[in-house]
Short mmCIF file of N, CA, C and O in Angstrom, two decimals:
data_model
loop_
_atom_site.label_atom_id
_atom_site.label_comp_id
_atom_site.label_asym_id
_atom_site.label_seq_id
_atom_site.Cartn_x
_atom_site.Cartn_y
_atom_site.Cartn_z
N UNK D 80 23.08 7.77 -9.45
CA UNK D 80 21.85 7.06 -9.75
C UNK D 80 21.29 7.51 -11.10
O UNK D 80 20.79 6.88 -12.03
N UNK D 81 21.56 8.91 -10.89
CA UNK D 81 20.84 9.29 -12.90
C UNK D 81 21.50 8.63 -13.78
O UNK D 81 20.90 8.22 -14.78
N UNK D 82 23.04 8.36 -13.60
CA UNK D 82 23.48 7.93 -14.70
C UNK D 82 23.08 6.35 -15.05
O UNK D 82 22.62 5.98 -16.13
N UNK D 83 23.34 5.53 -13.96
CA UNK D 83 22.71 4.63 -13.82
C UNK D 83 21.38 4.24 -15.04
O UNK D 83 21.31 3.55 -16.06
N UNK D 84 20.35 5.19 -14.19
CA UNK D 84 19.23 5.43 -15.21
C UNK D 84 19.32 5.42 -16.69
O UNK D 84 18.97 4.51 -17.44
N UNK D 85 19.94 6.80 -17.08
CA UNK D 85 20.55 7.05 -18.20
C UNK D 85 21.25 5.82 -19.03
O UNK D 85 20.80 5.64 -20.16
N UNK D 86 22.23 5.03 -18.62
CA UNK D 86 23.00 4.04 -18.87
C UNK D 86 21.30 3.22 -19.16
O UNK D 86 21.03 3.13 -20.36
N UNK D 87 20.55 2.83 -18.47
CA UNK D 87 19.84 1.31 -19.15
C UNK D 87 18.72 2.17 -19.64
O UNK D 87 17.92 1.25 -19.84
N UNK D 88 17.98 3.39 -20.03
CA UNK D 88 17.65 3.56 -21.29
C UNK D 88 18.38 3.85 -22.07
O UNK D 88 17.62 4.32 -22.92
N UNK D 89 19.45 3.96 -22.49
CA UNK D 89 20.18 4.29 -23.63
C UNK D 89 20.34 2.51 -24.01
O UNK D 89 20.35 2.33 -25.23
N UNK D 90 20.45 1.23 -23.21
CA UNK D 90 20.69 0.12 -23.80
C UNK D 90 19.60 -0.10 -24.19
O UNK D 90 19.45 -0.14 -25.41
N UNK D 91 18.36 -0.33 -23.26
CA UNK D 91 17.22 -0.63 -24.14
C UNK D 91 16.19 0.06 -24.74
O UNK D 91 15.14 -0.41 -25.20
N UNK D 92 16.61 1.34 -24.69
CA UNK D 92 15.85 2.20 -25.69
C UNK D 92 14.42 3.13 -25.28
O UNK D 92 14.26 4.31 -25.60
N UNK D 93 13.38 2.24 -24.45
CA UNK D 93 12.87 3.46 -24.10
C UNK D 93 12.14 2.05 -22.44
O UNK D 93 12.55 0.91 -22.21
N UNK D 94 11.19 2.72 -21.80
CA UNK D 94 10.74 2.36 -20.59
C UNK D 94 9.95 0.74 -20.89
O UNK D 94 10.07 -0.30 -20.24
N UNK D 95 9.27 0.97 -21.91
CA UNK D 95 8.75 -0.04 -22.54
C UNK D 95 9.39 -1.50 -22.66
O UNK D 95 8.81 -2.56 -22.89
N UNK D 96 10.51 -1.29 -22.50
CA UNK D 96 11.53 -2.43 -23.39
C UNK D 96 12.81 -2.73 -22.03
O UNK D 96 13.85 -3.38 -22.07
N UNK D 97 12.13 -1.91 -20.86
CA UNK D 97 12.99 -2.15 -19.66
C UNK D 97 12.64 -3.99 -18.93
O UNK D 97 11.57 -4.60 -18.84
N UNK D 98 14.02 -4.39 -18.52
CA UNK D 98 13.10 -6.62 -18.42
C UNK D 98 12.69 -5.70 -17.39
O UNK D 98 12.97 -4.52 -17.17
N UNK D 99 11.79 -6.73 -16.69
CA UNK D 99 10.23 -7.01 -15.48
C UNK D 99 10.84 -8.09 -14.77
O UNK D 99 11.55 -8.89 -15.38
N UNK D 100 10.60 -8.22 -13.30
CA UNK D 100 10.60 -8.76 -12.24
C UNK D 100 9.51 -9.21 -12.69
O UNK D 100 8.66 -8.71 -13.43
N UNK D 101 9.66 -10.80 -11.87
CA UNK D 101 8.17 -11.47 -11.90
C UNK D 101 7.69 -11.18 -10.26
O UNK D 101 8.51 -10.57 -9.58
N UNK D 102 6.69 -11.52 -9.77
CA UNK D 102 6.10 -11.30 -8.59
C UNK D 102 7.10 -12.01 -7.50
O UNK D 102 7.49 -11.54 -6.43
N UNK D 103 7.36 -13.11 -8.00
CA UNK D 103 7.58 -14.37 -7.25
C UNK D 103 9.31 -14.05 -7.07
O UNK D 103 9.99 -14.40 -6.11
N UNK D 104 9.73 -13.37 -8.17
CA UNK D 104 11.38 -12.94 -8.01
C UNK D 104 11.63 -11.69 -7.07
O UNK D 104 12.60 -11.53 -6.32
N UNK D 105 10.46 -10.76 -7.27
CA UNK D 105 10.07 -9.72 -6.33
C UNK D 105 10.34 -10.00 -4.99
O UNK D 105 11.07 -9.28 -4.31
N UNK D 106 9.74 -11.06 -4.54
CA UNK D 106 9.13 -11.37 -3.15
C UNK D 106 10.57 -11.92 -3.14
O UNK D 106 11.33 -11.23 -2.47
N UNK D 107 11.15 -13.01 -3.73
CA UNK D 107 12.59 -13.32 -3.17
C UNK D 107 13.05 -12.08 -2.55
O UNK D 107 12.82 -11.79 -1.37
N UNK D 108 13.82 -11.22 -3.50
CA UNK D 108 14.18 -10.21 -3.09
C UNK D 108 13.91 -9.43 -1.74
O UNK D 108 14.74 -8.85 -1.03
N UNK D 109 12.36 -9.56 -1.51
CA UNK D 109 11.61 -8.84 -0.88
C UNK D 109 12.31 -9.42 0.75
O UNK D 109 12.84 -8.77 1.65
N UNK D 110 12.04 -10.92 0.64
CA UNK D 110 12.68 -11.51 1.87
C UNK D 110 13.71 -11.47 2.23
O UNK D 110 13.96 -11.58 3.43
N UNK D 111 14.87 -11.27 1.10
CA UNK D 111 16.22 -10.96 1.69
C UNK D 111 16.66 -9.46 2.04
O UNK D 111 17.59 -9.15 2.79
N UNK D 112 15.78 -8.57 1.33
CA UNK D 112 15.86 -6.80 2.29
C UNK D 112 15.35 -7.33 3.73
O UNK D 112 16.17 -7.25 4.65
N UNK D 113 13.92 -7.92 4.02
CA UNK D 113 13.59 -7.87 5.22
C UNK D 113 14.48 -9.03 6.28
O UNK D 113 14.39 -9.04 7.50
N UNK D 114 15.13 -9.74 5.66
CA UNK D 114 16.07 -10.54 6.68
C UNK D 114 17.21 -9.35 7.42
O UNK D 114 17.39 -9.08 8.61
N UNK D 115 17.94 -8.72 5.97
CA UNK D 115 19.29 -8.04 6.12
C UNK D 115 18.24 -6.95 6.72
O UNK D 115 18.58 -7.12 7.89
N UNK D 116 17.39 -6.13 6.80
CA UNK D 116 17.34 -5.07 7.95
C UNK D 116 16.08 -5.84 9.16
O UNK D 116 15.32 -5.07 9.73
N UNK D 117 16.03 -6.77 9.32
CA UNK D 117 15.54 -7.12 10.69
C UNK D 117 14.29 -6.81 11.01
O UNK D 117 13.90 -6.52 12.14
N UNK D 118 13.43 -6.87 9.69
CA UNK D 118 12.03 -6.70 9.81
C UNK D 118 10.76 -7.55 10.07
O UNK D 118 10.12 -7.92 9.08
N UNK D 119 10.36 -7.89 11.30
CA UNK D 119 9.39 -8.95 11.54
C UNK D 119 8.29 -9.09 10.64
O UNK D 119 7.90 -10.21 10.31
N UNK D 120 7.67 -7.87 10.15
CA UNK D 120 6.80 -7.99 9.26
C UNK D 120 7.13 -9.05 8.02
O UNK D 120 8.29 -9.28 7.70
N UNK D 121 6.09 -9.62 7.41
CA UNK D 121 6.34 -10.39 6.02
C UNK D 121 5.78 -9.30 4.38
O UNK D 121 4.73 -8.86 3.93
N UNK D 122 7.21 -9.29 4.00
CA UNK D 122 7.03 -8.01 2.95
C UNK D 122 6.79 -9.23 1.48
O UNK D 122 7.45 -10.22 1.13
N UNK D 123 5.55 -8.59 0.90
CA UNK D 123 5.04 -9.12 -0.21
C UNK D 123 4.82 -8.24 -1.15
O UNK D 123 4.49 -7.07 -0.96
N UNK D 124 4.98 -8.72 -2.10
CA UNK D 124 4.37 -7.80 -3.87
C UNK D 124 3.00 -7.13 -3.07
O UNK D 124 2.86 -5.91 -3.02
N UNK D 125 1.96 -8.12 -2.42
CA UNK D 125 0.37 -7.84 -2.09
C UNK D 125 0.56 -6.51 -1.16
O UNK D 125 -0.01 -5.43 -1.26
N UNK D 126 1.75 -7.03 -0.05
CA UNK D 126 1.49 -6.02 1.07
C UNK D 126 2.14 -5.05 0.38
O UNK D 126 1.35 -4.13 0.61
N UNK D 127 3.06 -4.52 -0.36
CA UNK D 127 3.16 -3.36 -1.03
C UNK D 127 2.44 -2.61 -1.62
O UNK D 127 2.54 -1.40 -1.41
N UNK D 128 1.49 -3.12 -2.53
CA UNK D 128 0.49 -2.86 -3.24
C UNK D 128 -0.80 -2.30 -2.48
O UNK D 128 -1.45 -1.34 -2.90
N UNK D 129 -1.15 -3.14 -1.12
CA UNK D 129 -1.83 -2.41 -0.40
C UNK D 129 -1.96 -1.40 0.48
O UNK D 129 -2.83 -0.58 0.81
N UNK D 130 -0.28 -1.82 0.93
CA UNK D 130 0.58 -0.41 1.73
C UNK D 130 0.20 1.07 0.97
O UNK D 130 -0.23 2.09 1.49
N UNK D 131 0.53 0.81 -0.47
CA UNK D 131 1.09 1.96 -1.30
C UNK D 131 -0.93 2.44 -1.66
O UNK D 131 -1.42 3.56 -1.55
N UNK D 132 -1.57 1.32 -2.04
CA UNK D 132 -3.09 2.19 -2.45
C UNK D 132 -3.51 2.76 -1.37
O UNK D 132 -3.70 3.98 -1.36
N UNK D 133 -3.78 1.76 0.03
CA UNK D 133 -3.88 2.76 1.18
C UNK D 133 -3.39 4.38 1.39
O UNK D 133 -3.95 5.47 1.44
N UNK D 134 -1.81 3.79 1.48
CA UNK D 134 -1.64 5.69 1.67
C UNK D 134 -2.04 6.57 0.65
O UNK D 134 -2.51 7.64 1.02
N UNK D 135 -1.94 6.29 -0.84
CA UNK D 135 -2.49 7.36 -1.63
C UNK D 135 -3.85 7.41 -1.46
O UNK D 135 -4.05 8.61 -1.65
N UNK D 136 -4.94 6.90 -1.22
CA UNK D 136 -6.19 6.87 -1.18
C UNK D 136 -6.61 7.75 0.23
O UNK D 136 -7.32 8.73 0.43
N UNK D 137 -5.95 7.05 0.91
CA UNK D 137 -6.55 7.64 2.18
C UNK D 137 -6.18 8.77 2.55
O UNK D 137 -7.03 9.65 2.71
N UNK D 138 -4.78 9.01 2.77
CA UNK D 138 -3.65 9.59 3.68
C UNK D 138 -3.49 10.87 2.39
O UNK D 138 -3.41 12.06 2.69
N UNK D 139 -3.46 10.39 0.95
CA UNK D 139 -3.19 11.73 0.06
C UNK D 139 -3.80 12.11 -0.62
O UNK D 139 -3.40 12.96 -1.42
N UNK D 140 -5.26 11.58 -0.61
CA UNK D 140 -6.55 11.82 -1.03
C UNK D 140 -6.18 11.76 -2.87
O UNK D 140 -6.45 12.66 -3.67
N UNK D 141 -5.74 10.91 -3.07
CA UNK D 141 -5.72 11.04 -4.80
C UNK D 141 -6.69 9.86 -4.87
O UNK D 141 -7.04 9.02 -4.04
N UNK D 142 -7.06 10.10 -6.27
CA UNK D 142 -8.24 9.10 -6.59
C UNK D 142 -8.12 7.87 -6.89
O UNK D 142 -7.00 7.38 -6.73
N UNK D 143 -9.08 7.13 -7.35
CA UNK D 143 -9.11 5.79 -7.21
C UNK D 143 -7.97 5.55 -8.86
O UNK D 143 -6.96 4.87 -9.04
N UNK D 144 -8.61 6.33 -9.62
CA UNK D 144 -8.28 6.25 -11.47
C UNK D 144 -6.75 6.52 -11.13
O UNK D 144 -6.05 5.56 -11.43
N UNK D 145 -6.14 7.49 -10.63
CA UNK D 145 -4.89 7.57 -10.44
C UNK D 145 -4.10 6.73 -9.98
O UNK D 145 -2.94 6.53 -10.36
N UNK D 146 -4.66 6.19 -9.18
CA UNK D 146 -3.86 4.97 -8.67
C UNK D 146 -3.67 4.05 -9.23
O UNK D 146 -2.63 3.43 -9.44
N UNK D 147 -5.50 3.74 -9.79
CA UNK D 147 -5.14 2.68 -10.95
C UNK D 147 -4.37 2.34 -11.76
O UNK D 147 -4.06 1.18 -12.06
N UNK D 148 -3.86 3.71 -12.35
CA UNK D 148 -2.95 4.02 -13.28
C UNK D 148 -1.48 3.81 -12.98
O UNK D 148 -0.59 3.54 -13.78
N UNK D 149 -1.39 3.99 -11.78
CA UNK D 149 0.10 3.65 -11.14
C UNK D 149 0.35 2.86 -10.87
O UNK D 149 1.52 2.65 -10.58
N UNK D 150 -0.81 1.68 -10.77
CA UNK D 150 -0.55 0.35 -10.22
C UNK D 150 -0.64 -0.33 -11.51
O UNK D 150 -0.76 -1.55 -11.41
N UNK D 151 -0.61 0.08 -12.58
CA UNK D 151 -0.77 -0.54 -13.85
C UNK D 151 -2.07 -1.04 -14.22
O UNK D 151 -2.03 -1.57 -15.33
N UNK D 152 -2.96 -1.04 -13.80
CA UNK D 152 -4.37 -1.64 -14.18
C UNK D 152 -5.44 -1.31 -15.03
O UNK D 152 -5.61 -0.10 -14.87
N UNK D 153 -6.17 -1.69 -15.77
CA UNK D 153 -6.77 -0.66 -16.66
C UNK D 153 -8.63 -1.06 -15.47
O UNK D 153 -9.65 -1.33 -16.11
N UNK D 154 -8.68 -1.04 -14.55
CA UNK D 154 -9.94 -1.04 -14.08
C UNK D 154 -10.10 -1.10 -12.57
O UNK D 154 -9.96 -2.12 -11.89
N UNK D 155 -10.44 0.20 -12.12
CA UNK D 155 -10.20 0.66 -10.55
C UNK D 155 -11.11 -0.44 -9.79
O UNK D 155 -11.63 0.22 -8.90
N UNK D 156 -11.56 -1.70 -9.67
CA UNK D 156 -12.08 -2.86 -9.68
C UNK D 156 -10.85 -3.43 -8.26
O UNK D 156 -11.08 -3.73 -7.09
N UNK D 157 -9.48 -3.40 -9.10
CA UNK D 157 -8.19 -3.58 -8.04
C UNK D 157 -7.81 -2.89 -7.36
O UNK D 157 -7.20 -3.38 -6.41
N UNK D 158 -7.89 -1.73 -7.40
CA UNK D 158 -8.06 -0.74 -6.43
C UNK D 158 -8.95 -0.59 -5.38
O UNK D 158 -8.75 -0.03 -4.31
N UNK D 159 -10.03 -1.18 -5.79
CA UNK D 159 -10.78 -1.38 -4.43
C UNK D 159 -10.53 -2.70 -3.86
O UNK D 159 -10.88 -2.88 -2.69
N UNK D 160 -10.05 -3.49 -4.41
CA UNK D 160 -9.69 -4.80 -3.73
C UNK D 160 -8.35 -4.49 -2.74
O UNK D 160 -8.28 -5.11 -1.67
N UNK D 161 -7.34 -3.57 -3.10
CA UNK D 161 -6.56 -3.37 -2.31
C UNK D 161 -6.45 -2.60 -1.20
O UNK D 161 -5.84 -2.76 -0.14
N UNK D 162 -7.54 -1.20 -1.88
CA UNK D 162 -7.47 -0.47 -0.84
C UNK D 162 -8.92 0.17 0.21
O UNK D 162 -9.46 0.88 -0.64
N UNK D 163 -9.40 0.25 0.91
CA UNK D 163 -10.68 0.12 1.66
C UNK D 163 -10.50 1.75 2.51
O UNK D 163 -9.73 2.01 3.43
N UNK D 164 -11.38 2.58 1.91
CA UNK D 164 -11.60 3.88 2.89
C UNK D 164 -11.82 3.41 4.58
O UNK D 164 -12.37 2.54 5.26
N UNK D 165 -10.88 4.79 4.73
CA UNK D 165 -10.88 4.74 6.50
C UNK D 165 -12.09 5.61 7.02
O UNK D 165 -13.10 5.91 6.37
N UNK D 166 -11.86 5.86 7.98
CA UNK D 166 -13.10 6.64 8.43
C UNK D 166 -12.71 8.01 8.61
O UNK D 166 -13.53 8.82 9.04
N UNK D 167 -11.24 8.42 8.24
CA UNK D 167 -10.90 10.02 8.66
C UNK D 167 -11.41 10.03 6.64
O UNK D 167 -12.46 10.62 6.37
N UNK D 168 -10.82 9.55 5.77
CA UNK D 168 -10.94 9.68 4.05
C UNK D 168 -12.57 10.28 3.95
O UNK D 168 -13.06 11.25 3.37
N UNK D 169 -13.27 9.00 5.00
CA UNK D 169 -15.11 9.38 4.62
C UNK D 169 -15.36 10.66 4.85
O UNK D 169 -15.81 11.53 4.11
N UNK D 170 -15.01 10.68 5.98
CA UNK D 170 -15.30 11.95 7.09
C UNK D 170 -14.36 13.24 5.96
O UNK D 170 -15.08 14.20 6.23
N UNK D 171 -13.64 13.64 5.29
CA UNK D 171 -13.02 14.67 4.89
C UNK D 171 -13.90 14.63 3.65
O UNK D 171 -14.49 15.61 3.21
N UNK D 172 -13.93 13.38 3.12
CA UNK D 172 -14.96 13.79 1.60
C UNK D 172 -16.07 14.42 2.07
O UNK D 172 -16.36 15.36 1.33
N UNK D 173 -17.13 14.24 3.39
CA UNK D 173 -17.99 14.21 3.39
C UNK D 173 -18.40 15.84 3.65
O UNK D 173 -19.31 16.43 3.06
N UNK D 174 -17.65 16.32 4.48
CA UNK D 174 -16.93 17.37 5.14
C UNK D 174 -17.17 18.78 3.47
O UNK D 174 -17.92 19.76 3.42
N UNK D 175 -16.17 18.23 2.37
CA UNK D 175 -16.20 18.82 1.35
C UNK D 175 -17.81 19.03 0.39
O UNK D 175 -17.81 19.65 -0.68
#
């Protein structure tokens, strides 16, 4: 797998210049993992995105800005659209 790696930045040079999935090519994809392993759930770009802010927010207590940052966004605005404190997150901030 490193080499892999290695192999397509050395073609296109740095992370920047790596092609992009569109959402909509994503989600193809997305439906044919969840056919081939037999997953009832419906896997989306959205439900990933909310899967993934949930657990860091809640479950690994990193912040809102961090996430932001990982989710590519320049304004934690989407971050709260995706992800909504639980009541154990309140309860541990509150706790601190």
């Amino acid at each position: 797998m490193c080499d892999e790696a290695n192999t397509g930045f050395a073609k296109y040079g740095s992370v920047e210049k790596l092609p992009k999935i569109s959402n909509s090519g994503f989600n193809d994809w997305l439906k044919q993992t969840q056919h081939l392993a037999g997953i009832k759930t419906k896997l989306t770009v959205k439900v990933a995105r909310k899967t993934f802010t949930n657990l860091m927010l809640n479950e690994l207590g990193v912040s809102e800005e961090s996430v932001d940052a990982m989710l590519g966004h320049t304004t934690t605005k989407h971050v709260r659209y995706y992800g909504k404190a639980n009541e154990e997150r309140v309860a541990r901030e509150v706790v601190y």
